[in-house]
Amino acid sequence: MSERLDIAIIVGSLRARSYNRCFAEFIRSRYASSYRAEFADIGVLPHYNQDNELDPGPEVAAFKRQIAVADGVVIVTPEFNWSIPGVLKNAIDWLSRVDKALIGKPVMVAGVSGGSRGTLRAQLQLRQILQSNGVNVKLLPPAGNEVLIGDAAQKFDETGALVDQELIAYMDGVMKRFQEWIRS
């Protein structure tokens, strides 16, 4: 058996029981034999301010350190107004400055929505941001790896557990390919 990888999971929703948080919890628990997954808390980060980027404070320093030492990052985002949440963009802005903790980092994106289209628009925007200068991640290719979960109420039970067996089987393949992507 190969050694487990350390991944940081960033959830773009701050709501404690959001579908995106539930999905991130699913990833953390189901793939525990392959990944040591820890949440990177973006809710504690102050608003990005270039005046403070050289001495950003302990919350930002700890967040950036967590991302820097991770073997890979999973970003799970909701879609707000056809876009990513501002709190997620703020976190990426902090990561793109000074030590630029995301450059070359293997990243996978996913998202859950109550609507039928999943988080398509948010993920398209997020992929664009993740390829920009200062961020420039090693993004898991979308072909065969897109995690656009729509109609969440039919895929999660009342406790927040993912119960859609077809989606679970699909995720088994995606997470295996992400592990290979990180190791490549």
mmCIF file of C-alpha atoms in Angstrom:
data_model
loop_
_atom_site.group_PDB
_atom_site.id
_atom_site.type_symbol
_atom_site.label_atom_id
_atom_site.label_comp_id
_atom_site.label_asym_id
_atom_site.label_seq_id
_atom_site.Cartn_x
_atom_site.Cartn_y
_atom_site.Cartn_z
ATOM 1 C CA MET A 1 0.000 0.000 0.000
ATOM 2 C CA SER A 2 1.339 3.424 -0.895
ATOM 3 C CA GLU A 3 1.831 6.186 1.618
ATOM 4 C CA ARG A 4 -1.107 8.498 2.309
ATOM 5 C CA LEU A 5 -0.971 11.997 0.881
ATOM 6 C CA ASP A 6 -1.629 15.170 2.861
ATOM 7 C CA ILE A 7 -4.372 17.291 1.331
ATOM 8 C CA ALA A 8 -5.963 20.533 2.396
ATOM 9 C CA ILE A 9 -9.675 20.927 1.738
ATOM 10 C CA ILE A 10 -10.991 24.441 1.191
ATOM 11 C CA VAL A 11 -14.762 24.782 1.394
ATOM 12 C CA GLY A 12 -16.116 27.948 -0.205
ATOM 13 C CA SER A 13 -19.194 27.988 2.014
ATOM 14 C CA LEU A 14 -19.006 29.124 5.619
ATOM 15 C CA ARG A 15 -22.333 27.523 6.547
ATOM 16 C CA ALA A 16 -21.702 24.623 8.947
ATOM 17 C CA ARG A 17 -24.148 22.184 7.302
ATOM 18 C CA SER A 18 -23.901 23.290 3.692
ATOM 19 C CA TYR A 19 -24.009 20.581 1.042
ATOM 20 C CA ASN A 20 -20.475 21.597 0.076
ATOM 21 C CA ARG A 21 -19.257 21.066 3.661
ATOM 22 C CA CYS A 22 -21.063 17.697 3.748
ATOM 23 C CA PHE A 23 -19.410 16.689 0.489
ATOM 24 C CA ALA A 24 -15.998 17.730 1.815
ATOM 25 C CA GLU A 25 -16.647 15.624 4.926
ATOM 26 C CA PHE A 26 -17.496 12.709 2.619
ATOM 27 C CA ILE A 27 -14.138 13.124 0.853
ATOM 28 C CA ARG A 28 -12.264 13.306 4.133
ATOM 29 C CA SER A 29 -13.855 10.189 5.604
ATOM 30 C CA ARG A 30 -14.263 7.936 2.532
ATOM 31 C CA TYR A 31 -10.697 8.389 1.280
ATOM 32 C CA ALA A 32 -8.936 8.377 4.650
ATOM 33 C CA SER A 33 -6.870 5.346 3.624
ATOM 34 C CA SER A 34 -5.366 7.364 0.731
ATOM 35 C CA TYR A 35 -5.361 10.907 2.124
ATOM 36 C CA ARG A 36 -4.798 12.676 5.421
ATOM 37 C CA ALA A 37 -7.268 15.468 4.772
ATOM 38 C CA GLU A 38 -7.549 18.601 6.888
ATOM 39 C CA PHE A 39 -9.851 21.547 6.389
ATOM 40 C CA ALA A 40 -8.236 24.908 5.701
ATOM 41 C CA ASP A 41 -10.513 27.434 7.419
ATOM 42 C CA ILE A 42 -11.126 30.454 5.201
ATOM 43 C CA GLY A 43 -13.687 31.976 7.568
ATOM 44 C CA VAL A 44 -10.971 33.292 9.881
ATOM 45 C CA LEU A 45 -9.113 35.201 7.177
ATOM 46 C CA PRO A 46 -9.318 38.999 7.153
ATOM 47 C CA HIS A 47 -10.124 40.783 3.914
ATOM 48 C CA TYR A 48 -7.083 40.827 1.673
ATOM 49 C CA ASN A 49 -5.293 44.165 1.891
ATOM 50 C CA GLN A 50 -2.038 44.780 0.054
ATOM 51 C CA ASP A 51 -0.955 47.122 2.863
ATOM 52 C CA ASN A 52 -0.811 44.068 5.151
ATOM 53 C CA GLU A 53 0.496 41.378 2.819
ATOM 54 C CA LEU A 54 4.060 41.376 4.228
ATOM 55 C CA ASP A 55 2.799 41.006 7.802
ATOM 56 C CA PRO A 56 -0.675 39.499 7.378
ATOM 57 C CA GLY A 57 -1.270 38.215 10.892
ATOM 58 C CA PRO A 58 -1.282 34.736 12.399
ATOM 59 C CA GLU A 59 -4.481 33.465 10.753
ATOM 60 C CA VAL A 60 -3.226 34.187 7.260
ATOM 61 C CA ALA A 61 0.264 32.886 8.018
ATOM 62 C CA ALA A 62 -1.129 29.608 9.383
ATOM 63 C CA PHE A 63 -3.497 29.229 6.408
ATOM 64 C CA LYS A 64 -0.713 29.820 3.890
ATOM 65 C CA ARG A 65 1.584 27.405 5.724
ATOM 66 C CA GLN A 66 -1.110 24.708 5.707
ATOM 67 C CA ILE A 67 -1.552 25.053 1.956
ATOM 68 C CA ALA A 68 2.200 25.198 1.299
ATOM 69 C CA VAL A 69 2.937 21.909 3.074
ATOM 70 C CA ALA A 70 -0.027 19.985 1.626
ATOM 71 C CA ASP A 71 0.633 17.534 -1.198
ATOM 72 C CA GLY A 72 -2.557 18.742 -2.891
ATOM 73 C CA VAL A 73 -5.643 20.887 -2.414
ATOM 74 C CA VAL A 74 -9.320 20.121 -2.967
ATOM 75 C CA ILE A 75 -11.548 23.164 -3.387
ATOM 76 C CA VAL A 76 -15.275 22.554 -2.918
ATOM 77 C CA THR A 77 -17.297 25.597 -3.903
ATOM 78 C CA PRO A 78 -20.931 26.577 -4.016
ATOM 79 C CA GLU A 79 -22.158 28.958 -6.692
ATOM 80 C CA PHE A 80 -23.378 32.364 -5.550
ATOM 81 C CA ASN A 81 -24.867 34.636 -8.217
ATOM 82 C CA TRP A 82 -23.182 32.644 -11.026
ATOM 83 C CA SER A 83 -19.804 33.045 -9.334
ATOM 84 C CA ILE A 84 -17.580 31.788 -6.542
ATOM 85 C CA PRO A 85 -18.236 33.129 -3.043
ATOM 86 C CA GLY A 86 -16.298 36.255 -2.074
ATOM 87 C CA VAL A 87 -14.765 34.481 0.920
ATOM 88 C CA LEU A 88 -13.185 31.892 -1.427
ATOM 89 C CA LYS A 89 -11.829 34.603 -3.733
ATOM 90 C CA ASN A 90 -10.396 36.369 -0.677
ATOM 91 C CA ALA A 91 -8.571 33.179 0.369
ATOM 92 C CA ILE A 92 -7.120 32.728 -3.113
ATOM 93 C CA ASP A 93 -6.018 36.373 -3.142
ATOM 94 C CA TRP A 94 -4.057 35.808 0.094
ATOM 95 C CA LEU A 95 -2.497 32.651 -1.380
ATOM 96 C CA SER A 96 -1.452 34.492 -4.544
ATOM 97 C CA ARG A 97 0.668 37.113 -2.801
ATOM 98 C CA VAL A 98 4.234 37.188 -1.432
ATOM 99 C CA ASP A 99 5.140 33.480 -1.015
ATOM 100 C CA LYS A 100 2.481 32.343 -3.534
ATOM 101 C CA ALA A 101 1.630 29.057 -1.821
ATOM 102 C CA LEU A 102 -0.466 27.669 -4.687
ATOM 103 C CA ILE A 103 2.000 27.886 -7.581
ATOM 104 C CA GLY A 104 2.483 24.397 -8.984
ATOM 105 C CA LYS A 105 0.266 22.842 -6.297
ATOM 106 C CA PRO A 106 -1.959 19.956 -7.507
ATOM 107 C CA VAL A 107 -5.576 21.122 -7.158
ATOM 108 C CA MET A 108 -8.944 19.502 -7.749
ATOM 109 C CA VAL A 109 -12.195 21.470 -7.857
ATOM 110 C CA ALA A 110 -15.704 20.301 -7.016
ATOM 111 C CA GLY A 111 -19.011 21.834 -6.078
ATOM 112 C CA VAL A 112 -22.525 21.063 -4.915
ATOM 113 C CA SER A 113 -25.722 22.952 -5.649
ATOM 114 C CA GLY A 114 -29.423 22.533 -5.094
ATOM 115 C CA GLY A 115 -30.005 23.480 -8.730
ATOM 116 C CA SER A 116 -29.826 21.175 -11.725
ATOM 117 C CA ARG A 117 -26.615 22.597 -13.216
ATOM 118 C CA GLY A 118 -24.439 22.060 -10.183
ATOM 119 C CA THR A 119 -21.781 24.726 -9.825
ATOM 120 C CA LEU A 120 -20.835 24.951 -13.500
ATOM 121 C CA ARG A 121 -20.433 28.731 -13.722
ATOM 122 C CA ALA A 122 -18.563 28.986 -10.423
ATOM 123 C CA GLN A 123 -16.173 26.223 -11.410
ATOM 124 C CA LEU A 124 -15.472 27.776 -14.797
ATOM 125 C CA GLN A 125 -14.607 31.030 -13.060
ATOM 126 C CA LEU A 126 -12.585 29.226 -10.394
ATOM 127 C CA ARG A 127 -10.560 27.349 -13.030
ATOM 128 C CA GLN A 128 -9.771 30.669 -14.714
ATOM 129 C CA ILE A 129 -8.629 32.212 -11.419
ATOM 130 C CA LEU A 130 -6.502 29.160 -10.581
ATOM 131 C CA GLN A 131 -4.585 29.516 -13.850
ATOM 132 C CA SER A 132 -3.774 33.207 -13.355
ATOM 133 C CA ASN A 133 -0.299 34.573 -12.599
ATOM 134 C CA GLY A 134 0.479 34.280 -8.916
ATOM 135 C CA VAL A 135 -1.777 31.245 -8.569
ATOM 136 C CA ASN A 136 -0.904 28.947 -11.489
ATOM 137 C CA VAL A 137 -1.841 25.615 -9.929
ATOM 138 C CA LYS A 138 -1.405 22.134 -11.384
ATOM 139 C CA LEU A 139 -5.132 21.725 -12.034
ATOM 140 C CA LEU A 140 -6.597 18.227 -12.375
ATOM 141 C CA PRO A 141 -7.898 18.127 -15.961
ATOM 142 C CA PRO A 142 -11.699 18.295 -16.100
ATOM 143 C CA ALA A 143 -12.164 15.515 -18.682
ATOM 144 C CA GLY A 144 -13.558 12.608 -16.690
ATOM 145 C CA ASN A 145 -12.986 14.456 -13.409
ATOM 146 C CA GLU A 146 -15.665 17.136 -13.312
ATOM 147 C CA VAL A 147 -17.514 17.132 -10.012
ATOM 148 C CA LEU A 148 -20.592 19.256 -10.732
ATOM 149 C CA ILE A 149 -23.151 17.957 -8.262
ATOM 150 C CA GLY A 150 -26.640 19.299 -8.874
ATOM 151 C CA ASP A 151 -29.981 18.461 -7.247
ATOM 152 C CA ALA A 152 -28.222 18.009 -3.911
ATOM 153 C CA ALA A 153 -31.388 17.242 -1.959
ATOM 154 C CA GLN A 154 -31.721 13.984 -3.919
ATOM 155 C CA LYS A 155 -28.059 12.988 -3.401
ATOM 156 C CA PHE A 156 -27.668 13.657 0.332
ATOM 157 C CA ASP A 157 -29.856 12.371 3.139
ATOM 158 C CA GLU A 158 -31.280 14.445 6.014
ATOM 159 C CA THR A 159 -28.077 13.936 8.048
ATOM 160 C CA GLY A 160 -25.886 15.315 5.236
ATOM 161 C CA ALA A 161 -24.506 11.927 4.166
ATOM 162 C CA LEU A 162 -23.914 11.381 0.450
ATOM 163 C CA VAL A 163 -26.202 8.500 -0.534
ATOM 164 C CA ASP A 164 -26.107 8.574 -4.356
ATOM 165 C CA GLN A 165 -24.284 5.319 -5.158
ATOM 166 C CA GLU A 166 -23.547 6.282 -8.763
ATOM 167 C CA LEU A 167 -21.922 9.522 -7.609
ATOM 168 C CA ILE A 168 -19.949 7.675 -4.919
ATOM 169 C CA ALA A 169 -18.595 5.233 -7.528
ATOM 170 C CA TYR A 170 -17.697 8.158 -9.806
ATOM 171 C CA MET A 171 -15.881 9.895 -6.935
ATOM 172 C CA ASP A 172 -13.868 6.748 -6.241
ATOM 173 C CA GLY A 173 -12.425 7.098 -9.746
ATOM 174 C CA VAL A 174 -11.886 10.848 -9.496
ATOM 175 C CA MET A 175 -10.064 10.602 -6.174
ATOM 176 C CA LYS A 176 -7.855 7.790 -7.504
ATOM 177 C CA ARG A 177 -6.966 9.935 -10.520
ATOM 178 C CA PHE A 178 -6.291 12.918 -8.225
ATOM 179 C CA GLN A 179 -3.884 10.769 -6.212
ATOM 180 C CA GLU A 180 -2.092 9.806 -9.452
ATOM 181 C CA TRP A 181 -2.085 13.495 -10.506
ATOM 182 C CA ILE A 182 -0.432 14.541 -7.253
ATOM 183 C CA ARG A 183 2.220 11.835 -7.578
ATOM 184 C CA SER A 184 2.966 12.651 -11.252
#
